[in-house]
mmCIF file of C-alpha atoms in Angstrom:
data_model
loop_
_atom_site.group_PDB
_atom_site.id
_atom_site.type_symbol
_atom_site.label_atom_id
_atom_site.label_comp_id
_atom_site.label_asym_id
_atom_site.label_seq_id
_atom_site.Cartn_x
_atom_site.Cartn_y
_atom_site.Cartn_z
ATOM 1 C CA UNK Q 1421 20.347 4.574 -23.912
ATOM 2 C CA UNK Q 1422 22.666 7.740 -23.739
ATOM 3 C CA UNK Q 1423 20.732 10.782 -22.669
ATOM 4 C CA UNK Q 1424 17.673 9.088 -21.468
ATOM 5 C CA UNK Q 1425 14.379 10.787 -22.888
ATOM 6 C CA UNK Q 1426 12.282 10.774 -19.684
ATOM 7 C CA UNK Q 1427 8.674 10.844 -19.272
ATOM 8 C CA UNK Q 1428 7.171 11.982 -15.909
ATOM 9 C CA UNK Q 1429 3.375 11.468 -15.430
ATOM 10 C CA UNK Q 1430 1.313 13.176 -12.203
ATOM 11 C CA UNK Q 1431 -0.261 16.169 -11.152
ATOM 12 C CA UNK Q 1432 0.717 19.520 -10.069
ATOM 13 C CA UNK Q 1433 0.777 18.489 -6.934
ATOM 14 C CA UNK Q 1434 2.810 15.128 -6.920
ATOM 15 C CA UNK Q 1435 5.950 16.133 -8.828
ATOM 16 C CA UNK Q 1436 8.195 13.830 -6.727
ATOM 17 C CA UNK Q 1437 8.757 11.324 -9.450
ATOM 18 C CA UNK Q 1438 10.711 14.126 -11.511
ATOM 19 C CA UNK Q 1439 13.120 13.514 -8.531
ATOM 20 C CA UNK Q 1440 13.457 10.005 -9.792
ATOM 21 C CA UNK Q 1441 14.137 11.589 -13.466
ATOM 22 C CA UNK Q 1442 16.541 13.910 -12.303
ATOM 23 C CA UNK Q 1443 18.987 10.549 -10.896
ATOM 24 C CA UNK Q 1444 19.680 9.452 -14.735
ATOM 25 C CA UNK Q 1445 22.688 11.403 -16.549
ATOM 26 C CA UNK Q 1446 21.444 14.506 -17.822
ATOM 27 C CA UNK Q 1447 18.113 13.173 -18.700
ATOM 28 C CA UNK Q 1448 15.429 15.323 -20.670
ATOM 29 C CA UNK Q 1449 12.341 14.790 -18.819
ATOM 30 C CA UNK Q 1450 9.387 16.041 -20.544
ATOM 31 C CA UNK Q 1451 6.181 16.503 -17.534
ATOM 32 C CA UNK Q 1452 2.933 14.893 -18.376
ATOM 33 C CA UNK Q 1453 0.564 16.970 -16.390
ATOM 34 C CA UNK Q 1454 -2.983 15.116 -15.133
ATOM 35 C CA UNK Q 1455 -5.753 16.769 -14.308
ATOM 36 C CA UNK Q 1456 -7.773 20.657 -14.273
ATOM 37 C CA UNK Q 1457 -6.112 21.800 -11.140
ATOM 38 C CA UNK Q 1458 -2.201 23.856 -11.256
ATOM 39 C CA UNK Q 1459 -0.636 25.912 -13.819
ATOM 40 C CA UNK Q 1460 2.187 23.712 -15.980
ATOM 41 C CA UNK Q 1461 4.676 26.426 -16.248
ATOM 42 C CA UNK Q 1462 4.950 25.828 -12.411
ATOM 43 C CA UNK Q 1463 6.954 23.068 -13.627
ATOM 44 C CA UNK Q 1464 9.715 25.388 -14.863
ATOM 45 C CA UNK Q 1465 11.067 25.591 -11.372
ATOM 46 C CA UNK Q 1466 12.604 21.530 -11.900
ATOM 47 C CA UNK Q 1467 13.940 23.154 -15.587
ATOM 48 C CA UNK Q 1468 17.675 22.116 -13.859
ATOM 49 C CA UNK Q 1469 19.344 19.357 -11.780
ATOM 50 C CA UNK B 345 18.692 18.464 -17.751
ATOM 51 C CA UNK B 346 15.611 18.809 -16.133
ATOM 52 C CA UNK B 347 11.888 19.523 -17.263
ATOM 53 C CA UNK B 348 11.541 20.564 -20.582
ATOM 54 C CA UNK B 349 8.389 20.434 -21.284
ATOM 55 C CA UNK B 350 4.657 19.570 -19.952
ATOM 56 C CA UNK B 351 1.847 18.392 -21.688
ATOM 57 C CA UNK B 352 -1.618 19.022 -20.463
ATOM 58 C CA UNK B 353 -3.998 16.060 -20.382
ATOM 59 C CA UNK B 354 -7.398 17.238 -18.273
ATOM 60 C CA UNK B 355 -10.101 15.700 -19.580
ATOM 61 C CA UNK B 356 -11.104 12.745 -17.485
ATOM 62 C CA UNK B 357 -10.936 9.843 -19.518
ATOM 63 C CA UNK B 358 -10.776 5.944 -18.935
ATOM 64 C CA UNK B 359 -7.673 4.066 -18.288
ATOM 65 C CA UNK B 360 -7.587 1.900 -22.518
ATOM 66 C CA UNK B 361 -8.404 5.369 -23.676
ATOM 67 C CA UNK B 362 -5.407 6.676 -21.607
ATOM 68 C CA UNK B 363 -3.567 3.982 -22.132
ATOM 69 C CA UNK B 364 -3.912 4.384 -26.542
ATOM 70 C CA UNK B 365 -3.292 8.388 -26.108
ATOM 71 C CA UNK B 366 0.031 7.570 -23.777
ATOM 72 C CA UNK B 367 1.068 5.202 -26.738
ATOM 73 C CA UNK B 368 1.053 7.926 -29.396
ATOM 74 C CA UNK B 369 2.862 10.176 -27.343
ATOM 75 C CA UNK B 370 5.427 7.906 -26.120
ATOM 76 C CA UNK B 371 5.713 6.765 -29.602
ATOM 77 C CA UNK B 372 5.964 10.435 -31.112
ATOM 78 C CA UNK B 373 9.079 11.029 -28.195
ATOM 79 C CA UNK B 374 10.687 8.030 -27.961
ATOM 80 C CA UNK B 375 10.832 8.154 -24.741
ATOM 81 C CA UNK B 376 13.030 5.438 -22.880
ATOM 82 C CA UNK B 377 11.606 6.000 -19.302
ATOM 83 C CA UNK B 378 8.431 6.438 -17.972
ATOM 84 C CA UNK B 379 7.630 7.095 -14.631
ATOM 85 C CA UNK B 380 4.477 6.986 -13.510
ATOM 86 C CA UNK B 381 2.444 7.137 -9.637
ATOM 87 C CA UNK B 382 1.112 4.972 -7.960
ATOM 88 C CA UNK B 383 -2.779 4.396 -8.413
ATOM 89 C CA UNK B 384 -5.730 2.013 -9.001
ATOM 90 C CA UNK B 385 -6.446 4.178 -11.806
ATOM 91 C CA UNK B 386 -2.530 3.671 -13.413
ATOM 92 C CA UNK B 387 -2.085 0.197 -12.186
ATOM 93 C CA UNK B 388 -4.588 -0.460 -14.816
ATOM 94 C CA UNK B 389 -3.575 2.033 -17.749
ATOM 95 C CA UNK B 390 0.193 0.850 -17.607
ATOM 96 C CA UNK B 391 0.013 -2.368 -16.810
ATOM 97 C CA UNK B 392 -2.316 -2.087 -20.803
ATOM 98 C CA UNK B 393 0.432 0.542 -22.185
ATOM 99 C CA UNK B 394 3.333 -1.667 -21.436
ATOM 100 C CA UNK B 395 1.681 -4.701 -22.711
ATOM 101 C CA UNK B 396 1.243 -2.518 -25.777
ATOM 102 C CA UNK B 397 4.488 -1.381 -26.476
ATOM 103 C CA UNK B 398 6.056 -4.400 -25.034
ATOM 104 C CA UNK B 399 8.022 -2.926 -22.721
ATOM 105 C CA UNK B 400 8.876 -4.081 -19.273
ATOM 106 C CA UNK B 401 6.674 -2.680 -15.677
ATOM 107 C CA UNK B 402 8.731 -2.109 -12.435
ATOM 108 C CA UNK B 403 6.589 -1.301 -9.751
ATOM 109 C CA UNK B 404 7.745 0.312 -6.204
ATOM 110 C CA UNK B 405 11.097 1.845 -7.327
ATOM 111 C CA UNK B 406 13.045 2.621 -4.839
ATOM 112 C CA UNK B 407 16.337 3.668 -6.583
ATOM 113 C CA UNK B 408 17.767 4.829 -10.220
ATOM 114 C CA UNK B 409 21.136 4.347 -11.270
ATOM 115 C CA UNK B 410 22.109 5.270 -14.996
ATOM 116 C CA UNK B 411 25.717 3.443 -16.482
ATOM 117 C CA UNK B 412 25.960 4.675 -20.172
ATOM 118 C CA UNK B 413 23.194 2.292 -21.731
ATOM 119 C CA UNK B 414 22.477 0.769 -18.974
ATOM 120 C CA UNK B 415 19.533 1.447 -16.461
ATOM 121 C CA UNK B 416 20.061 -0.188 -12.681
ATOM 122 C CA UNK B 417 16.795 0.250 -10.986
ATOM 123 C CA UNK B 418 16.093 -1.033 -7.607
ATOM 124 C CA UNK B 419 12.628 -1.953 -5.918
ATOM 125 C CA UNK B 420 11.327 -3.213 -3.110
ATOM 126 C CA UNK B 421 10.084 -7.223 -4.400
ATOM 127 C CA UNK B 422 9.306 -10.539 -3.359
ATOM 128 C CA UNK B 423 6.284 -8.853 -1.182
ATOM 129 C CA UNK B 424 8.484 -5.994 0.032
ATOM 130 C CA UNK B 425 10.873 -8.783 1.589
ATOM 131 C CA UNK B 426 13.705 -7.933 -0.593
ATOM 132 C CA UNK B 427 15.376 -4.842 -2.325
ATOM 133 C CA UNK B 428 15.701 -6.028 -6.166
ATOM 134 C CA UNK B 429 17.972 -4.629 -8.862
ATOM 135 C CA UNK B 430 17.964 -5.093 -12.042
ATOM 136 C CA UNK B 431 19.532 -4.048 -14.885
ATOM 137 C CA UNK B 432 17.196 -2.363 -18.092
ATOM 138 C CA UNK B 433 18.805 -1.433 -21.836
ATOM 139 C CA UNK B 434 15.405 -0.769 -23.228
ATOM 140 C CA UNK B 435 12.232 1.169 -22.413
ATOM 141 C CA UNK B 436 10.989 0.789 -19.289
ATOM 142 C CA UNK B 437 7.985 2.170 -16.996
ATOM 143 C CA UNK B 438 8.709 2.781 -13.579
ATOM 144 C CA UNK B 439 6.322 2.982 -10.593
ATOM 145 C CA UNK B 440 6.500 4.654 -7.348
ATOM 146 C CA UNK B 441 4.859 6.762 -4.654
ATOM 147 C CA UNK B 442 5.855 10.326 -5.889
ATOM 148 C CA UNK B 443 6.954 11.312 -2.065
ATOM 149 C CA UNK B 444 9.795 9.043 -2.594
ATOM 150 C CA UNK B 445 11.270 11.376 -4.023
ATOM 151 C CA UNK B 446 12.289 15.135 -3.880
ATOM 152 C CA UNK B 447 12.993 16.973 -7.172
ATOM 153 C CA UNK B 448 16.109 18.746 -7.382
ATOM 154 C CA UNK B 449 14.644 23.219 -8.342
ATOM 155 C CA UNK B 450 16.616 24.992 -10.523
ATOM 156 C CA UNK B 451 14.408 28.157 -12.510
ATOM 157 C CA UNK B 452 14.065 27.105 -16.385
ATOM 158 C CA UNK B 453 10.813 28.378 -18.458
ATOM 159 C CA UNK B 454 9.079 25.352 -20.270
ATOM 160 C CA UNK B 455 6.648 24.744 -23.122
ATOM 161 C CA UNK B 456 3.416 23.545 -22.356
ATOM 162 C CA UNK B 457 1.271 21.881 -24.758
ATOM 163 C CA UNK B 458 -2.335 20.492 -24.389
ATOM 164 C CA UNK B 459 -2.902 16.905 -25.544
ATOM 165 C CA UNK B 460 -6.431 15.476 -26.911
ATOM 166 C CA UNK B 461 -7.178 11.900 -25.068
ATOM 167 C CA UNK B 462 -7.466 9.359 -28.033
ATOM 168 C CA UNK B 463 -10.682 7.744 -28.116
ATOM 169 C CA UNK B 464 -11.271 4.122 -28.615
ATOM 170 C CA UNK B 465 -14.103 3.534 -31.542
ATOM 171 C CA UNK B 466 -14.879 0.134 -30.201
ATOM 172 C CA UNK B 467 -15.277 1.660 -26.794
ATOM 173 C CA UNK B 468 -17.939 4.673 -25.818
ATOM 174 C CA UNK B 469 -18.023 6.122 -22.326
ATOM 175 C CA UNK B 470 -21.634 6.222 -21.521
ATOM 176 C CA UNK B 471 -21.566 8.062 -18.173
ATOM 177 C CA UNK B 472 -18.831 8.742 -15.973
ATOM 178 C CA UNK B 473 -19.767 9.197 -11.925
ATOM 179 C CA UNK B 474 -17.841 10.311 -9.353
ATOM 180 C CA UNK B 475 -17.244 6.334 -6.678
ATOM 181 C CA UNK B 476 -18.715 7.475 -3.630
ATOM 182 C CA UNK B 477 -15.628 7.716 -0.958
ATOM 183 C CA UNK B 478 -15.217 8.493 2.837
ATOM 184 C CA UNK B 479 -12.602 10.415 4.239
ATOM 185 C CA UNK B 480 -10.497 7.949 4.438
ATOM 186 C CA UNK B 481 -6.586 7.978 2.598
ATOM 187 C CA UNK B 482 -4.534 5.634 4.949
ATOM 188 C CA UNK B 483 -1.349 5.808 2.504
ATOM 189 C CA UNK B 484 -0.911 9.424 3.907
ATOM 190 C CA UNK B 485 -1.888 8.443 7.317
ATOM 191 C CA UNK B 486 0.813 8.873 10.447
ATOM 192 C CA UNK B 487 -1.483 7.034 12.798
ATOM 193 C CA UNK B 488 -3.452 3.624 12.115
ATOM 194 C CA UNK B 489 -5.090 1.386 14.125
ATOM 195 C CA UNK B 490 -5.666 -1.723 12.115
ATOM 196 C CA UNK B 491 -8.383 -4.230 12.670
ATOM 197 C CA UNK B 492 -7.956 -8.052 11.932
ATOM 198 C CA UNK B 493 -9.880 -11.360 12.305
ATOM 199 C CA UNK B 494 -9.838 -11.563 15.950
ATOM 200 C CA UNK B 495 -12.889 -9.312 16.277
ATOM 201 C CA UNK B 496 -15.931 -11.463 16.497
ATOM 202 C CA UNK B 497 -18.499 -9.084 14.724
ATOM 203 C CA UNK B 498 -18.843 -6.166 13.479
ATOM 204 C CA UNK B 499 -19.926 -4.040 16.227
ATOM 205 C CA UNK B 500 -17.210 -4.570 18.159
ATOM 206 C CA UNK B 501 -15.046 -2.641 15.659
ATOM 207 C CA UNK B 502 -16.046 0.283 17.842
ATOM 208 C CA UNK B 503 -13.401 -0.953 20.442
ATOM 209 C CA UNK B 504 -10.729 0.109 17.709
ATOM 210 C CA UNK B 505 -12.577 3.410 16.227
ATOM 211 C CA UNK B 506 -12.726 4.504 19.996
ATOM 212 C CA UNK B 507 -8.933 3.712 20.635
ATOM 213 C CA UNK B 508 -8.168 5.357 16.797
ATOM 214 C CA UNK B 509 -10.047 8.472 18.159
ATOM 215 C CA UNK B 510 -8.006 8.637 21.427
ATOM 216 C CA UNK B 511 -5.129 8.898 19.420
ATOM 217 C CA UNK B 512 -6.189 11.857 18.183
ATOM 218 C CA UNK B 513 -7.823 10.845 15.055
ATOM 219 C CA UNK B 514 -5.761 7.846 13.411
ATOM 220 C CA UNK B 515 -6.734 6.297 10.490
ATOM 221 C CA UNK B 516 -8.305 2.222 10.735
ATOM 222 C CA UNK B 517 -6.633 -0.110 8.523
ATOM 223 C CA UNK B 518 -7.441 -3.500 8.556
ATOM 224 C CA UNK B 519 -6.622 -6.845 7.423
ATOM 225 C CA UNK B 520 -7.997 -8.496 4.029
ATOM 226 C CA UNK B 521 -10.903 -10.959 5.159
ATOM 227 C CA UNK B 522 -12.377 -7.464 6.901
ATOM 228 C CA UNK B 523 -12.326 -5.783 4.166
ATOM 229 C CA UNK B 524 -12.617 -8.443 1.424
ATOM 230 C CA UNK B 525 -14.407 -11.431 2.607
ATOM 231 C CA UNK B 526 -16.473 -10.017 5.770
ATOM 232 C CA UNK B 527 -17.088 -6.980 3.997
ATOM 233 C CA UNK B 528 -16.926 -4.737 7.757
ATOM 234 C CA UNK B 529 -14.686 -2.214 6.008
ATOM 235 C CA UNK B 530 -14.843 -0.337 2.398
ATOM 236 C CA UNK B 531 -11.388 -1.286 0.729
ATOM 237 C CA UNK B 532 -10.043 2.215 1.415
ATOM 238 C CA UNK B 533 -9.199 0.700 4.702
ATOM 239 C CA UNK B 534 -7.678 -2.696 3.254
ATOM 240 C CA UNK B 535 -3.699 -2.331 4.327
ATOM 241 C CA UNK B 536 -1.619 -5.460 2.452
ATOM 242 C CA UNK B 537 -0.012 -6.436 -0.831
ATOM 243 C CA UNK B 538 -3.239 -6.022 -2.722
ATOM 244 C CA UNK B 539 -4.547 -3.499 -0.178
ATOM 245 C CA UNK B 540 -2.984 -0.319 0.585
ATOM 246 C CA UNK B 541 0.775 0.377 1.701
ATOM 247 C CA UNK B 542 1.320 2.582 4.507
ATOM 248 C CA UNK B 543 4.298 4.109 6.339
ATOM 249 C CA UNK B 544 3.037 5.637 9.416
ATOM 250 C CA UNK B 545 5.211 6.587 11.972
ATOM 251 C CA UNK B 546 2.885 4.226 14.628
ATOM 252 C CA UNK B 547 0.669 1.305 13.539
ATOM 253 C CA UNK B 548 -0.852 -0.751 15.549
ATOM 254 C CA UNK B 549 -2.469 -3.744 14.799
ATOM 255 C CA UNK B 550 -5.915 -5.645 16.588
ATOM 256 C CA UNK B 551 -6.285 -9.419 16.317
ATOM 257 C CA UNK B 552 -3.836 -9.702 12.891
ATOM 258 C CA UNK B 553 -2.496 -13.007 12.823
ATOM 259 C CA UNK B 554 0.466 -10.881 10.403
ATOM 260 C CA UNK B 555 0.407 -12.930 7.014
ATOM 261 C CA UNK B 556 3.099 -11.852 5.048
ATOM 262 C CA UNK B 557 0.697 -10.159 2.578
ATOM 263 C CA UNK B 558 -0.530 -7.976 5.331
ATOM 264 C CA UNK B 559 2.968 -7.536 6.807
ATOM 265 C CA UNK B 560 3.926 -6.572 2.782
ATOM 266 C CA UNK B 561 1.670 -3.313 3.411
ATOM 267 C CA UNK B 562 2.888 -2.216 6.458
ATOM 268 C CA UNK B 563 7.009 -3.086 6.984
ATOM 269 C CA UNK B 564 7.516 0.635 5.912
ATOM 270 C CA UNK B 565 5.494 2.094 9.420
ATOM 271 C CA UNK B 566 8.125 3.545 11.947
ATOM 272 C CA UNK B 567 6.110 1.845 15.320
ATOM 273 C CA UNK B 568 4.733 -1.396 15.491
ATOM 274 C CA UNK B 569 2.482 -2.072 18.131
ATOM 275 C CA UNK B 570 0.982 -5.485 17.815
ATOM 276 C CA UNK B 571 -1.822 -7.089 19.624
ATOM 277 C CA UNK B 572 -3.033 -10.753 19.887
ATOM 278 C CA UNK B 573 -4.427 -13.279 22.641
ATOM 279 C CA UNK B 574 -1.879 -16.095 20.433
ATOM 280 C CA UNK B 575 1.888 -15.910 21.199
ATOM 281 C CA UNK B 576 2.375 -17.814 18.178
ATOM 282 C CA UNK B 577 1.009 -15.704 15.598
ATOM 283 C CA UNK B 578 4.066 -14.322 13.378
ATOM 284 C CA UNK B 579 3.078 -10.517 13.532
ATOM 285 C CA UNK B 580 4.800 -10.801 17.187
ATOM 286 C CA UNK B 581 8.044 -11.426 14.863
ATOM 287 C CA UNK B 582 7.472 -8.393 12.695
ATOM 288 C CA UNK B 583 6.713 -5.769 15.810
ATOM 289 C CA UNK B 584 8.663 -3.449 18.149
ATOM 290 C CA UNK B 585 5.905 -3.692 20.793
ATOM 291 C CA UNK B 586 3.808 -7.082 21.225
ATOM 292 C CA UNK B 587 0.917 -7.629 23.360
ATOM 293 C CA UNK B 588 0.090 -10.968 23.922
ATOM 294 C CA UNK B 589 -3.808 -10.575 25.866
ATOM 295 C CA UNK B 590 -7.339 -10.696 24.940
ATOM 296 C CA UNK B 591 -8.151 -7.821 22.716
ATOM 297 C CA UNK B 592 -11.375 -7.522 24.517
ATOM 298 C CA UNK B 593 -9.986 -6.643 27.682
ATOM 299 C CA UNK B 594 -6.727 -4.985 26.473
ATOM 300 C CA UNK B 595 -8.014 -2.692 24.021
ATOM 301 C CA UNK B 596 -10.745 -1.055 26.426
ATOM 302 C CA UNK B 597 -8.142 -0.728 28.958
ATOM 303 C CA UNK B 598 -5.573 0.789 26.795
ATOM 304 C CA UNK B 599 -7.971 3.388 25.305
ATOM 305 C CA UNK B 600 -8.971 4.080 29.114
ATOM 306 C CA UNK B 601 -5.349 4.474 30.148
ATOM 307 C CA UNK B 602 -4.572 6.988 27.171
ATOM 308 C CA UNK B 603 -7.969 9.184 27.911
ATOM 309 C CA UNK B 604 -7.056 9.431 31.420
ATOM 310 C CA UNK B 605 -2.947 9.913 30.159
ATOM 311 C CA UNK B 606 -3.934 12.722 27.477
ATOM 312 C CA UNK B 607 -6.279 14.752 29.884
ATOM 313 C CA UNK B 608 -3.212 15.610 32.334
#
């Protein structure tokens, strides 16, 4: 598996699960982003573990 | 590492249509995990992408653990009677509430890109309409007073909305022949291992005889506050307080004991 290539799926609101991401070693989680409400490039504040 | 990138998916679209558009991308990525919420809605949708891409479904993670190739992922199984792990060296989609978790913040800018939802040829959406819904969301609930078989109709449900609103508003929750069979609940109320899970910090539970498929909902609540007129019934094994009395003359009292309690 190496670097896992991780795919996260919620809303803006309910980013917990990139907390689950972030356990793997050095994992590249890419954010897929449900739903009208929130601004994505929120999700640059999880950019590091 | 942490997020790299987001993709925007906002139209509203059915869970095989979903389900094909999550296939391209994972495809297009290669991505080895997916984690994904808990939800009717995704229950569905993954349950039809990992059939698809023939990759394995572990629901209620509780723990990650990477080894090189290897994945070690622990969940709560066997009805939420036992914490599994296993080990994964392929693809896998992992689900769990997303307040398991907290995300470690470190500053990064990302991309953001907006994806198109696939659509199905075989399959038009006709009309889409908003389920008619109450108030109710017990999974985020702290306080829940849960109804069972022991009430003898309907109407006498009151009992436990009355005691629910002397708590200062808890949430009912009930057992699966209310909501299922009897039909005196909407399913947003059903607490089990096809109902809802909750964790509140006090649940207490009306004439439940405790199956383990009820107690698989509710292990996770801080409180348990059990009452039943038969000593025997198992919930009294799975409680920190048990009340062994008619519900028709305990609950009354009780809710008459806290009024008078709350107005000092």
């Amino acid at each position: 598996m190496g670097m896992a290539k991780v795919l996260v799926i919620g809303s803006i609101n309910d980013t917990g699960l990139i907390g689950l991401a972030q356990k793997l070693e050095s994992p590249e989680i890419h954010y897929l982003l449900l739903g009208t409400g929130g601004d994505a490039t929120q999700l640059g504040k999880y950019g590091g573990r | 590492m942490g997020v790299a990138k987001a993709y925007i998916l906002s139209a509203q679209i059915d869970e095989a249509s979903f389900s094909e558009t999550l296939v391209d991308l994972i495809n297009a990525n290669n991505y080895s995990v997916i984690a994904v919420p808990v939800s009717k809605f995704f229950k569905t949708a993954i349950a039809i992408t990992a059939q698809k891409l023939s990759a394995p479904l572990i629901v209620d993670v509780i723990d990650l653990k990477q080894s090189g190739n290897v994945l070690e992922v622990t969940y709560n199984g066997i009805g939420n009677r036992a914490q599994v792990t296993v080990k994964v060296t392929d693809r896998a989609f992992l689900m769990a509430p997303p307040a398991r978790f907290k995300p470690v913040e470190k500053a990064t800018a990302i991309s953001t890109e907006t994806l198109q939802p696939k659509a199905i040829p075989s399959i038009k959406v006709v009309s889409t309409e908003e389920k008619p819904k109450g108030k109710v969301r017990i999974e985020d609930a702290e306080l829940i007073v849960s109804v069972g078989r022991g009430f003898k109709k309907q109407d006498d449900l009151k009992l436990a909305f009355e005691l629910a609103e002397v708590l200062g508003g808890a949430e009912i929750g009930c057992s699966r022949p209310i909501a299922a069979d009897l039909k005196w609940l909407s399913e947003d109320h059903w607490v089990g291992l096809s109902g809802h899970k909750v964790r509140p910090k006090l649940y207490v539970a009306i004439g439940i005889s405790g199956q383990p498929q009820h107690l698989a909902g509710m292990m996770e609540s801080k409180t348990v506050v059990v009452i039943n007129n038969d000593p025997n019934a198992p919930f009294f094994k799975n409680c920190d307080y048990g009340v062994v009395e008619d519900l028709y003359k305990f609950v009354p009292a009780l809710t008459k004991r806290l009024k008078e309690l709350l107005k000092k």
